[in-house]
Amino acid sequence: MKPKYQVIIDDIKSKILSGDYNVGEQIPTESSLQSMYEVSRQTVRKAILELSNEGFLRSEKGSGTYVSNQYRSKNSGSSHKKTIGVITTYISDYIFPSIIRGIESRMNEDNYSLLLASTNNDVAQEKKALEMMLSYGVDGLIIEPTKSNLYNPNIAYYLSFKEQDIPIIMINAFYEEIELPYLCLDDVQSSYLATRELITKGHTQIGLIAKMDDLQGKYRMKGYIKALEEAKLRFYPEQIFSFNTETKQTLSTDLKDFLNKNRETLTAIVCYNDEVGLEVVHACRQLDITIPEELSIIGQDNSYIAKNANIKLTTLTHPQETMGRDAADWVIKKLQGKKDLQSNTYYQPVLIEGETVFER
């Protein structure tokens, strides 16, 4: 359990970093803070002293305590080397090492430092990561949104970056409610190409597995529907399997139930990504469903697991390292004063044939 003075420090710091308390604004009096946090005056004073030492507050004798932005110069002044913050949902899994490798390679060329954080696709962890980046005083930020298809309670932090003119670019997805530049795979096209490939191979009963708390899942469903509609194939709601970050824990079991229910009808599945594609492969083996003869499977993202699994997944490309490099390049050019930089980029996917699609 946190000490009481630390709770006050964290809360006031959050309010400063999110813009609830503006620079130069007087914070509530010591007695008000005592009431707000139900603590002693000594605890309040300890918190204020700590925040003042860190450069978040300044006290004026006989006047009160005010919000300061000294914390920015304290951190940025410690080194002449510029630092770019990078926040991704995950760091060591799936396609993320490749994206980070691309970011690092570009930053090294111009001698920039990297400050890395991950959110595990959790908004509370995203809040901590954003606060860390603002407290540190990063010169720019590359971020992959957390649960991008849902309302995000951390919007105020993004607006703080914008207000401070700190270059910020999003990768893989974006928040539809804020105007910020982004680099994304064309997720609609990726799922469209996957579904169309199955249709051209004679499949008419095609399922979809989509992760619906991320924007990628929403757009990949859109591509799937677009291909069915174009081919004049019926959309069956029962052939859609959706999950989210929390229910991913039971994905293995839930997929077996889904495959069992649709065993007599489904001949193919478009998967949210390669990771899910291989989960389907694993479930099929447990259920004695042969791949691709009984069930064809297409993943997405052309991850290392699609190439190195004991069955080579049919999949679609993702820019990975190129996206990372382009994101770092955008931030560096912005910091160098370049104008008219492209604000939104969509990378076009290409189908890569594997061993998991059968022609009917």
PDB file of N, CA and C in Angstrom, residues 250-343:
ATOM      1  N   THR A 250      -8.945 -16.810 -22.417  1.00  0.00           N
ATOM      2  CA  THR A 250      -9.670 -18.083 -22.602  1.00  0.00           C
ATOM      3  C   THR A 250      -9.846 -18.410 -24.088  1.00  0.00           C
ATOM      4  N   LEU A 251      -9.051 -17.760 -24.936  1.00  0.00           N
ATOM      5  CA  LEU A 251      -9.211 -17.905 -26.388  1.00  0.00           C
ATOM      6  C   LEU A 251      -9.126 -19.357 -26.839  1.00  0.00           C
ATOM      7  N   SER A 252      -8.175 -20.083 -26.315  1.00  0.00           N
ATOM      8  CA  SER A 252      -7.958 -21.464 -26.728  1.00  0.00           C
ATOM      9  C   SER A 252      -9.227 -22.312 -26.542  1.00  0.00           C
ATOM     10  N   THR A 253      -9.834 -22.214 -25.360  1.00  0.00           N
ATOM     11  CA  THR A 253     -11.059 -22.979 -25.055  1.00  0.00           C
ATOM     12  C   THR A 253     -12.236 -22.481 -25.875  1.00  0.00           C
ATOM     13  N   ASP A 254     -12.385 -21.147 -25.943  1.00  0.00           N
ATOM     14  CA  ASP A 254     -13.522 -20.546 -26.654  1.00  0.00           C
ATOM     15  C   ASP A 254     -13.482 -20.876 -28.150  1.00  0.00           C
ATOM     16  N   LEU A 255     -12.271 -20.920 -28.714  1.00  0.00           N
ATOM     17  CA  LEU A 255     -12.136 -21.249 -30.142  1.00  0.00           C
ATOM     18  C   LEU A 255     -12.596 -22.670 -30.424  1.00  0.00           C
ATOM     19  N   LYS A 256     -12.271 -23.585 -29.536  1.00  0.00           N
ATOM     20  CA  LYS A 256     -12.705 -24.990 -29.723  1.00  0.00           C
ATOM     21  C   LYS A 256     -14.234 -25.083 -29.743  1.00  0.00           C
ATOM     22  N   ASP A 257     -14.887 -24.325 -28.849  1.00  0.00           N
ATOM     23  CA  ASP A 257     -16.358 -24.303 -28.818  1.00  0.00           C
ATOM     24  C   ASP A 257     -16.907 -23.750 -30.131  1.00  0.00           C
ATOM     25  N   PHE A 258     -16.294 -22.657 -30.596  1.00  0.00           N
ATOM     26  CA  PHE A 258     -16.735 -22.008 -31.849  1.00  0.00           C
ATOM     27  C   PHE A 258     -16.571 -22.959 -33.032  1.00  0.00           C
ATOM     28  N   LEU A 259     -15.424 -23.627 -33.116  1.00  0.00           N
ATOM     29  CA  LEU A 259     -15.152 -24.542 -34.236  1.00  0.00           C
ATOM     30  C   LEU A 259     -16.090 -25.751 -34.189  1.00  0.00           C
ATOM     31  N   ASN A 260     -16.351 -26.240 -33.005  1.00  0.00           N
ATOM     32  CA  ASN A 260     -17.270 -27.382 -32.858  1.00  0.00           C
ATOM     33  C   ASN A 260     -18.675 -27.039 -33.337  1.00  0.00           C
ATOM     34  N   LYS A 261     -19.144 -25.845 -32.941  1.00  0.00           N
ATOM     35  CA  LYS A 261     -20.508 -25.409 -33.319  1.00  0.00           C
ATOM     36  C   LYS A 261     -20.644 -25.242 -34.828  1.00  0.00           C
ATOM     37  N   ASN A 262     -19.564 -24.808 -35.478  1.00  0.00           N
ATOM     38  CA  ASN A 262     -19.624 -24.500 -36.917  1.00  0.00           C
ATOM     39  C   ASN A 262     -18.953 -25.557 -37.786  1.00  0.00           C
ATOM     40  N   ARG A 263     -18.691 -26.700 -37.206  1.00  0.00           N
ATOM     41  CA  ARG A 263     -17.920 -27.759 -37.894  1.00  0.00           C
ATOM     42  C   ARG A 263     -18.574 -28.215 -39.204  1.00  0.00           C
ATOM     43  N   GLU A 264     -19.879 -28.279 -39.198  1.00  0.00           N
ATOM     44  CA  GLU A 264     -20.589 -28.793 -40.380  1.00  0.00           C
ATOM     45  C   GLU A 264     -20.713 -27.765 -41.498  1.00  0.00           C
ATOM     46  N   THR A 265     -20.518 -26.492 -41.173  1.00  0.00           N
ATOM     47  CA  THR A 265     -20.737 -25.450 -42.189  1.00  0.00           C
ATOM     48  C   THR A 265     -19.446 -24.755 -42.645  1.00  0.00           C
ATOM     49  N   LEU A 266     -18.630 -24.317 -41.701  1.00  0.00           N
ATOM     50  CA  LEU A 266     -17.445 -23.530 -42.057  1.00  0.00           C
ATOM     51  C   LEU A 266     -16.409 -24.340 -42.835  1.00  0.00           C
ATOM     52  N   THR A 267     -15.902 -23.737 -43.909  1.00  0.00           N
ATOM     53  CA  THR A 267     -14.796 -24.395 -44.631  1.00  0.00           C
ATOM     54  C   THR A 267     -13.531 -23.528 -44.581  1.00  0.00           C
ATOM     55  N   ALA A 268     -13.672 -22.289 -44.096  1.00  0.00           N
ATOM     56  CA  ALA A 268     -12.503 -21.386 -44.056  1.00  0.00           C
ATOM     57  C   ALA A 268     -12.699 -20.319 -42.983  1.00  0.00           C
ATOM     58  N   ILE A 269     -11.573 -19.786 -42.486  1.00  0.00           N
ATOM     59  CA  ILE A 269     -11.622 -18.725 -41.475  1.00  0.00           C
ATOM     60  C   ILE A 269     -10.563 -17.664 -41.782  1.00  0.00           C
ATOM     61  N   VAL A 270     -10.995 -16.396 -41.709  1.00  0.00           N
ATOM     62  CA  VAL A 270     -10.066 -15.263 -41.765  1.00  0.00           C
ATOM     63  C   VAL A 270      -9.775 -14.888 -40.310  1.00  0.00           C
ATOM     64  N   CYS A 271      -8.503 -14.890 -39.948  1.00  0.00           N
ATOM     65  CA  CYS A 271      -8.123 -14.639 -38.551  1.00  0.00           C
ATOM     66  C   CYS A 271      -7.636 -13.211 -38.352  1.00  0.00           C
ATOM     67  N   TYR A 272      -7.861 -12.711 -37.153  1.00  0.00           N
ATOM     68  CA  TYR A 272      -7.455 -11.345 -36.780  1.00  0.00           C
ATOM     69  C   TYR A 272      -5.968 -11.120 -37.043  1.00  0.00           C
ATOM     70  N   ASN A 273      -5.153 -12.105 -36.709  1.00  0.00           N
ATOM     71  CA  ASN A 273      -3.719 -12.015 -36.997  1.00  0.00           C
ATOM     72  C   ASN A 273      -3.121 -13.420 -36.994  1.00  0.00           C
ATOM     73  N   ASP A 274      -1.808 -13.498 -37.175  1.00  0.00           N
ATOM     74  CA  ASP A 274      -1.137 -14.808 -37.231  1.00  0.00           C
ATOM     75  C   ASP A 274      -1.193 -15.543 -35.900  1.00  0.00           C
ATOM     76  N   GLU A 275      -1.114 -14.789 -34.826  1.00  0.00           N
ATOM     77  CA  GLU A 275      -1.160 -15.389 -33.485  1.00  0.00           C
ATOM     78  C   GLU A 275      -2.472 -16.158 -33.313  1.00  0.00           C
ATOM     79  N   VAL A 276      -3.564 -15.520 -33.721  1.00  0.00           N
ATOM     80  CA  VAL A 276      -4.888 -16.164 -33.646  1.00  0.00           C
ATOM     81  C   VAL A 276      -4.953 -17.321 -34.648  1.00  0.00           C
ATOM     82  N   GLY A 277      -4.370 -17.114 -35.823  1.00  0.00           N
ATOM     83  CA  GLY A 277      -4.350 -18.170 -36.843  1.00  0.00           C
ATOM     84  C   GLY A 277      -3.738 -19.453 -36.314  1.00  0.00           C
ATOM     85  N   LEU A 278      -2.636 -19.321 -35.578  1.00  0.00           N
ATOM     86  CA  LEU A 278      -1.978 -20.511 -35.029  1.00  0.00           C
ATOM     87  C   LEU A 278      -2.754 -21.102 -33.855  1.00  0.00           C
ATOM     88  N   GLU A 279      -3.509 -20.265 -33.142  1.00  0.00           N
ATOM     89  CA  GLU A 279      -4.421 -20.786 -32.099  1.00  0.00           C
ATOM     90  C   GLU A 279      -5.496 -21.662 -32.741  1.00  0.00           C
ATOM     91  N   VAL A 280      -5.978 -21.219 -33.912  1.00  0.00           N
ATOM     92  CA  VAL A 280      -6.992 -21.996 -34.641  1.00  0.00           C
ATOM     93  C   VAL A 280      -6.385 -23.324 -35.101  1.00  0.00           C
ATOM     94  N   VAL A 281      -5.155 -23.269 -35.606  1.00  0.00           N
ATOM     95  CA  VAL A 281      -4.451 -24.495 -36.034  1.00  0.00           C
ATOM     96  C   VAL A 281      -4.371 -25.477 -34.859  1.00  0.00           C
ATOM     97  N   HIS A 282      -3.977 -24.959 -33.699  1.00  0.00           N
ATOM     98  CA  HIS A 282      -3.828 -25.786 -32.499  1.00  0.00           C
ATOM     99  C   HIS A 282      -5.182 -26.401 -32.096  1.00  0.00           C
ATOM    100  N   ALA A 283      -6.241 -25.587 -32.119  1.00  0.00           N
ATOM    101  CA  ALA A 283      -7.587 -26.072 -31.765  1.00  0.00           C
ATOM    102  C   ALA A 283      -8.046 -27.147 -32.745  1.00  0.00           C
ATOM    103  N   CYS A 284      -7.767 -26.943 -34.034  1.00  0.00           N
ATOM    104  CA  CYS A 284      -8.161 -27.924 -35.059  1.00  0.00           C
ATOM    105  C   CYS A 284      -7.486 -29.268 -34.818  1.00  0.00           C
ATOM    106  N   ARG A 285      -6.218 -29.226 -34.437  1.00  0.00           N
ATOM    107  CA  ARG A 285      -5.491 -30.483 -34.173  1.00  0.00           C
ATOM    108  C   ARG A 285      -6.123 -31.238 -33.009  1.00  0.00           C
ATOM    109  N   GLN A 286      -6.558 -30.482 -31.995  1.00  0.00           N
ATOM    110  CA  GLN A 286      -7.187 -31.123 -30.834  1.00  0.00           C
ATOM    111  C   GLN A 286      -8.556 -31.708 -31.184  1.00  0.00           C
ATOM    112  N   LEU A 287      -9.205 -31.102 -32.193  1.00  0.00           N
ATOM    113  CA  LEU A 287     -10.550 -31.548 -32.593  1.00  0.00           C
ATOM    114  C   LEU A 287     -10.516 -32.494 -33.802  1.00  0.00           C
ATOM    115  N   ASP A 288      -9.307 -32.849 -34.248  1.00  0.00           N
ATOM    116  CA  ASP A 288      -9.132 -33.710 -35.434  1.00  0.00           C
ATOM    117  C   ASP A 288      -9.769 -33.118 -36.693  1.00  0.00           C
ATOM    118  N   ILE A 289      -9.634 -31.803 -36.837  1.00  0.00           N
ATOM    119  CA  ILE A 289     -10.067 -31.119 -38.068  1.00  0.00           C
ATOM    120  C   ILE A 289      -8.812 -30.945 -38.921  1.00  0.00           C
ATOM    121  N   THR A 290      -8.797 -31.490 -40.123  1.00  0.00           N
ATOM    122  CA  THR A 290      -7.583 -31.423 -40.946  1.00  0.00           C
ATOM    123  C   THR A 290      -7.469 -30.066 -41.648  1.00  0.00           C
ATOM    124  N   ILE A 291      -6.219 -29.565 -41.675  1.00  0.00           N
ATOM    125  CA  ILE A 291      -5.922 -28.274 -42.321  1.00  0.00           C
ATOM    126  C   ILE A 291      -5.001 -28.562 -43.510  1.00  0.00           C
ATOM    127  N   PRO A 292      -5.286 -28.066 -44.688  1.00  0.00           N
ATOM    128  CA  PRO A 292      -6.397 -27.170 -45.027  1.00  0.00           C
ATOM    129  C   PRO A 292      -7.621 -27.895 -45.598  1.00  0.00           C
ATOM    130  N   GLU A 293      -7.570 -29.223 -45.690  1.00  0.00           N
ATOM    131  CA  GLU A 293      -8.632 -29.956 -46.390  1.00  0.00           C
ATOM    132  C   GLU A 293     -10.025 -29.682 -45.818  1.00  0.00           C
ATOM    133  N   GLU A 294     -10.152 -29.756 -44.499  1.00  0.00           N
ATOM    134  CA  GLU A 294     -11.462 -29.494 -43.877  1.00  0.00           C
ATOM    135  C   GLU A 294     -11.656 -28.017 -43.551  1.00  0.00           C
ATOM    136  N   LEU A 295     -10.571 -27.371 -43.170  1.00  0.00           N
ATOM    137  CA  LEU A 295     -10.668 -25.950 -42.809  1.00  0.00           C
ATOM    138  C   LEU A 295      -9.440 -25.186 -43.308  1.00  0.00           C
ATOM    139  N   SER A 296      -9.698 -24.180 -44.152  1.00  0.00           N
ATOM    140  CA  SER A 296      -8.623 -23.289 -44.615  1.00  0.00           C
ATOM    141  C   SER A 296      -8.501 -22.110 -43.655  1.00  0.00           C
ATOM    142  N   ILE A 297      -7.260 -21.668 -43.431  1.00  0.00           N
ATOM    143  CA  ILE A 297      -7.006 -20.600 -42.452  1.00  0.00           C
ATOM    144  C   ILE A 297      -6.081 -19.544 -43.060  1.00  0.00           C
ATOM    145  N   ILE A 298      -6.462 -18.281 -42.883  1.00  0.00           N
ATOM    146  CA  ILE A 298      -5.572 -17.180 -43.283  1.00  0.00           C
ATOM    147  C   ILE A 298      -5.341 -16.286 -42.074  1.00  0.00           C
ATOM    148  N   GLY A 299      -4.070 -16.056 -41.773  1.00  0.00           N
ATOM    149  CA  GLY A 299      -3.686 -15.112 -40.722  1.00  0.00           C
ATOM    150  C   GLY A 299      -3.468 -13.736 -41.324  1.00  0.00           C
ATOM    151  N   GLN A 300      -2.919 -12.829 -40.529  1.00  0.00           N
ATOM    152  CA  GLN A 300      -2.568 -11.499 -41.040  1.00  0.00           C
ATOM    153  C   GLN A 300      -1.361 -10.991 -40.262  1.00  0.00           C
ATOM    154  N   ASP A 301      -0.507 -10.235 -40.918  1.00  0.00           N
ATOM    155  CA  ASP A 301       0.656  -9.522 -40.345  1.00  0.00           C
ATOM    156  C   ASP A 301       2.009 -10.107 -40.721  1.00  0.00           C
ATOM    157  N   ASN A 302       2.053 -11.309 -41.345  1.00  0.00           N
ATOM    158  CA  ASN A 302       3.322 -11.911 -41.757  1.00  0.00           C
ATOM    159  C   ASN A 302       4.374 -11.846 -40.642  1.00  0.00           C
ATOM    160  N   SER A 303       3.980 -12.320 -39.461  1.00  0.00           N
ATOM    161  CA  SER A 303       4.880 -12.296 -38.306  1.00  0.00           C
ATOM    162  C   SER A 303       5.866 -13.455 -38.380  1.00  0.00           C
ATOM    163  N   TYR A 304       6.893 -13.412 -37.529  1.00  0.00           N
ATOM    164  CA  TYR A 304       7.887 -14.490 -37.515  1.00  0.00           C
ATOM    165  C   TYR A 304       7.228 -15.824 -37.154  1.00  0.00           C
ATOM    166  N   ILE A 305       6.129 -15.786 -36.369  1.00  0.00           N
ATOM    167  CA  ILE A 305       5.490 -17.054 -35.990  1.00  0.00           C
ATOM    168  C   ILE A 305       4.780 -17.704 -37.176  1.00  0.00           C
ATOM    169  N   ALA A 306       4.367 -16.869 -38.150  1.00  0.00           N
ATOM    170  CA  ALA A 306       3.723 -17.420 -39.351  1.00  0.00           C
ATOM    171  C   ALA A 306       4.754 -18.165 -40.198  1.00  0.00           C
ATOM    172  N   LYS A 307       5.998 -17.691 -40.143  1.00  0.00           N
ATOM    173  CA  LYS A 307       7.061 -18.300 -40.956  1.00  0.00           C
ATOM    174  C   LYS A 307       7.682 -19.516 -40.264  1.00  0.00           C
ATOM    175  N   ASN A 308       7.728 -19.469 -38.919  1.00  0.00           N
ATOM    176  CA  ASN A 308       8.494 -20.487 -38.191  1.00  0.00           C
ATOM    177  C   ASN A 308       7.662 -21.578 -37.532  1.00  0.00           C
ATOM    178  N   ALA A 309       6.351 -21.517 -37.673  1.00  0.00           N
ATOM    179  CA  ALA A 309       5.499 -22.559 -37.078  1.00  0.00           C
ATOM    180  C   ALA A 309       5.680 -23.852 -37.872  1.00  0.00           C
ATOM    181  N   ASN A 310       5.211 -24.974 -37.307  1.00  0.00           N
ATOM    182  CA  ASN A 310       5.390 -26.247 -38.029  1.00  0.00           C
ATOM    183  C   ASN A 310       4.411 -26.400 -39.192  1.00  0.00           C
ATOM    184  N   ILE A 311       3.538 -25.398 -39.371  1.00  0.00           N
ATOM    185  CA  ILE A 311       2.749 -25.295 -40.612  1.00  0.00           C
ATOM    186  C   ILE A 311       2.857 -23.841 -41.057  1.00  0.00           C
ATOM    187  N   LYS A 312       3.142 -23.629 -42.334  1.00  0.00           N
ATOM    188  CA  LYS A 312       3.371 -22.263 -42.818  1.00  0.00           C
ATOM    189  C   LYS A 312       2.027 -21.610 -43.133  1.00  0.00           C
ATOM    190  N   LEU A 313       1.667 -20.620 -42.317  1.00  0.00           N
ATOM    191  CA  LEU A 313       0.381 -19.928 -42.474  1.00  0.00           C
ATOM    192  C   LEU A 313       0.329 -19.100 -43.749  1.00  0.00           C
ATOM    193  N   THR A 314      -0.795 -19.166 -44.445  1.00  0.00           N
ATOM    194  CA  THR A 314      -1.073 -18.159 -45.468  1.00  0.00           C
ATOM    195  C   THR A 314      -1.394 -16.871 -44.703  1.00  0.00           C
ATOM    196  N   THR A 315      -0.812 -15.762 -45.122  1.00  0.00           N
ATOM    197  CA  THR A 315      -0.953 -14.530 -44.342  1.00  0.00           C
ATOM    198  C   THR A 315      -0.859 -13.312 -45.253  1.00  0.00           C
ATOM    199  N   LEU A 316      -0.878 -12.135 -44.654  1.00  0.00           N
ATOM    200  CA  LEU A 316      -0.716 -10.881 -45.408  1.00  0.00           C
ATOM    201  C   LEU A 316       0.358 -10.041 -44.741  1.00  0.00           C
ATOM    202  N   THR A 317       1.033  -9.246 -45.542  1.00  0.00           N
ATOM    203  CA  THR A 317       2.177  -8.490 -45.033  1.00  0.00           C
ATOM    204  C   THR A 317       1.766  -7.359 -44.099  1.00  0.00           C
ATOM    205  N   HIS A 318       2.703  -7.027 -43.208  1.00  0.00           N
ATOM    206  CA  HIS A 318       2.608  -5.857 -42.326  1.00  0.00           C
ATOM    207  C   HIS A 318       3.960  -5.158 -42.422  1.00  0.00           C
ATOM    208  N   PRO A 319       4.017  -3.807 -42.458  1.00  0.00           N
ATOM    209  CA  PRO A 319       5.291  -3.113 -42.677  1.00  0.00           C
ATOM    210  C   PRO A 319       6.318  -3.242 -41.551  1.00  0.00           C
ATOM    211  N   GLN A 320       5.882  -3.543 -40.343  1.00  0.00           N
ATOM    212  CA  GLN A 320       6.749  -3.788 -39.186  1.00  0.00           C
ATOM    213  C   GLN A 320       7.952  -2.832 -39.095  1.00  0.00           C
ATOM    214  N   GLU A 321       9.155  -3.297 -39.481  1.00  0.00           N
ATOM    215  CA  GLU A 321      10.369  -2.485 -39.328  1.00  0.00           C
ATOM    216  C   GLU A 321      10.269  -1.169 -40.096  1.00  0.00           C
ATOM    217  N   THR A 322       9.676  -1.222 -41.288  1.00  0.00           N
ATOM    218  CA  THR A 322       9.511  -0.008 -42.103  1.00  0.00           C
ATOM    219  C   THR A 322       8.633   1.002 -41.381  1.00  0.00           C
ATOM    220  N   MET A 323       7.548   0.524 -40.767  1.00  0.00           N
ATOM    221  CA  MET A 323       6.656   1.406 -40.025  1.00  0.00           C
ATOM    222  C   MET A 323       7.408   2.077 -38.874  1.00  0.00           C
ATOM    223  N   GLY A 324       8.194   1.291 -38.130  1.00  0.00           N
ATOM    224  CA  GLY A 324       8.966   1.845 -37.022  1.00  0.00           C
ATOM    225  C   GLY A 324       9.935   2.907 -37.494  1.00  0.00           C
ATOM    226  N   ARG A 325      10.627   2.593 -38.572  1.00  0.00           N
ATOM    227  CA  ARG A 325      11.607   3.535 -39.132  1.00  0.00           C
ATOM    228  C   ARG A 325      10.934   4.820 -39.607  1.00  0.00           C
ATOM    229  N   ASP A 326       9.800   4.657 -40.291  1.00  0.00           N
ATOM    230  CA  ASP A 326       9.065   5.828 -40.802  1.00  0.00           C
ATOM    231  C   ASP A 326       8.534   6.706 -39.674  1.00  0.00           C
ATOM    232  N   ALA A 327       8.099   6.065 -38.570  1.00  0.00           N
ATOM    233  CA  ALA A 327       7.587   6.826 -37.417  1.00  0.00           C
ATOM    234  C   ALA A 327       8.699   7.663 -36.804  1.00  0.00           C
ATOM    235  N   ALA A 328       9.879   7.041 -36.606  1.00  0.00           N
ATOM    236  CA  ALA A 328      11.025   7.773 -36.040  1.00  0.00           C
ATOM    237  C   ALA A 328      11.455   8.890 -36.978  1.00  0.00           C
ATOM    238  N   ASP A 329      11.445   8.607 -38.278  1.00  0.00           N
ATOM    239  CA  ASP A 329      11.847   9.609 -39.274  1.00  0.00           C
ATOM    240  C   ASP A 329      10.916  10.816 -39.241  1.00  0.00           C
ATOM    241  N   TRP A 330       9.609  10.546 -39.084  1.00  0.00           N
ATOM    242  CA  TRP A 330       8.621  11.626 -39.037  1.00  0.00           C
ATOM    243  C   TRP A 330       8.885  12.537 -37.839  1.00  0.00           C
ATOM    244  N   VAL A 331       9.093  11.942 -36.653  1.00  0.00           N
ATOM    245  CA  VAL A 331       9.319  12.730 -35.434  1.00  0.00           C
ATOM    246  C   VAL A 331      10.618  13.526 -35.552  1.00  0.00           C
ATOM    247  N   ILE A 332      11.672  12.884 -36.054  1.00  0.00           N
ATOM    248  CA  ILE A 332      12.975  13.574 -36.187  1.00  0.00           C
ATOM    249  C   ILE A 332      12.854  14.756 -37.143  1.00  0.00           C
ATOM    250  N   LYS A 333      12.193  14.540 -38.277  1.00  0.00           N
ATOM    251  CA  LYS A 333      12.027  15.647 -39.252  1.00  0.00           C
ATOM    252  C   LYS A 333      11.213  16.785 -38.649  1.00  0.00           C
ATOM    253  N   LYS A 334      10.198  16.438 -37.871  1.00  0.00           N
ATOM    254  CA  LYS A 334       9.367  17.445 -37.210  1.00  0.00           C
ATOM    255  C   LYS A 334      10.215  18.262 -36.235  1.00  0.00           C
ATOM    256  N   LEU A 335      11.070  17.578 -35.482  1.00  0.00           N
ATOM    257  CA  LEU A 335      11.944  18.258 -34.518  1.00  0.00           C
ATOM    258  C   LEU A 335      13.001  19.120 -35.226  1.00  0.00           C
ATOM    259  N   GLN A 336      13.328  18.729 -36.452  1.00  0.00           N
ATOM    260  CA  GLN A 336      14.295  19.517 -37.231  1.00  0.00           C
ATOM    261  C   GLN A 336      13.640  20.703 -37.951  1.00  0.00           C
ATOM    262  N   GLY A 337      12.319  20.841 -37.722  1.00  0.00           N
ATOM    263  CA  GLY A 337      11.612  22.001 -38.276  1.00  0.00           C
ATOM    264  C   GLY A 337      11.032  21.809 -39.658  1.00  0.00           C
ATOM    265  N   LYS A 338      11.014  20.545 -40.145  1.00  0.00           N
ATOM    266  CA  LYS A 338      10.443  20.294 -41.478  1.00  0.00           C
ATOM    267  C   LYS A 338       8.934  20.507 -41.424  1.00  0.00           C
ATOM    268  N   LYS A 339       8.419  21.127 -42.464  1.00  0.00           N
ATOM    269  CA  LYS A 339       6.973  21.377 -42.533  1.00  0.00           C
ATOM    270  C   LYS A 339       6.367  20.501 -43.629  1.00  0.00           C
ATOM    271  N   ASP A 340       5.038  20.536 -43.728  1.00  0.00           N
ATOM    272  CA  ASP A 340       4.306  19.792 -44.765  1.00  0.00           C
ATOM    273  C   ASP A 340       4.616  18.291 -44.776  1.00  0.00           C
ATOM    274  N   LEU A 341       4.820  17.708 -43.600  1.00  0.00           N
ATOM    275  CA  LEU A 341       5.021  16.264 -43.530  1.00  0.00           C
ATOM    276  C   LEU A 341       3.665  15.577 -43.670  1.00  0.00           C
ATOM    277  N   GLN A 342       3.676  14.417 -44.321  1.00  0.00           N
ATOM    278  CA  GLN A 342       2.427  13.671 -44.505  1.00  0.00           C
ATOM    279  C   GLN A 342       1.873  13.276 -43.135  1.00  0.00           C
ATOM    280  N   SER A 343       0.596  13.550 -42.913  1.00  0.00           N
ATOM    281  CA  SER A 343       0.055  13.291 -41.574  1.00  0.00           C
ATOM    282  C   SER A 343      -0.510  11.875 -41.425  1.00  0.00           C
TER     283      SER A 343
END
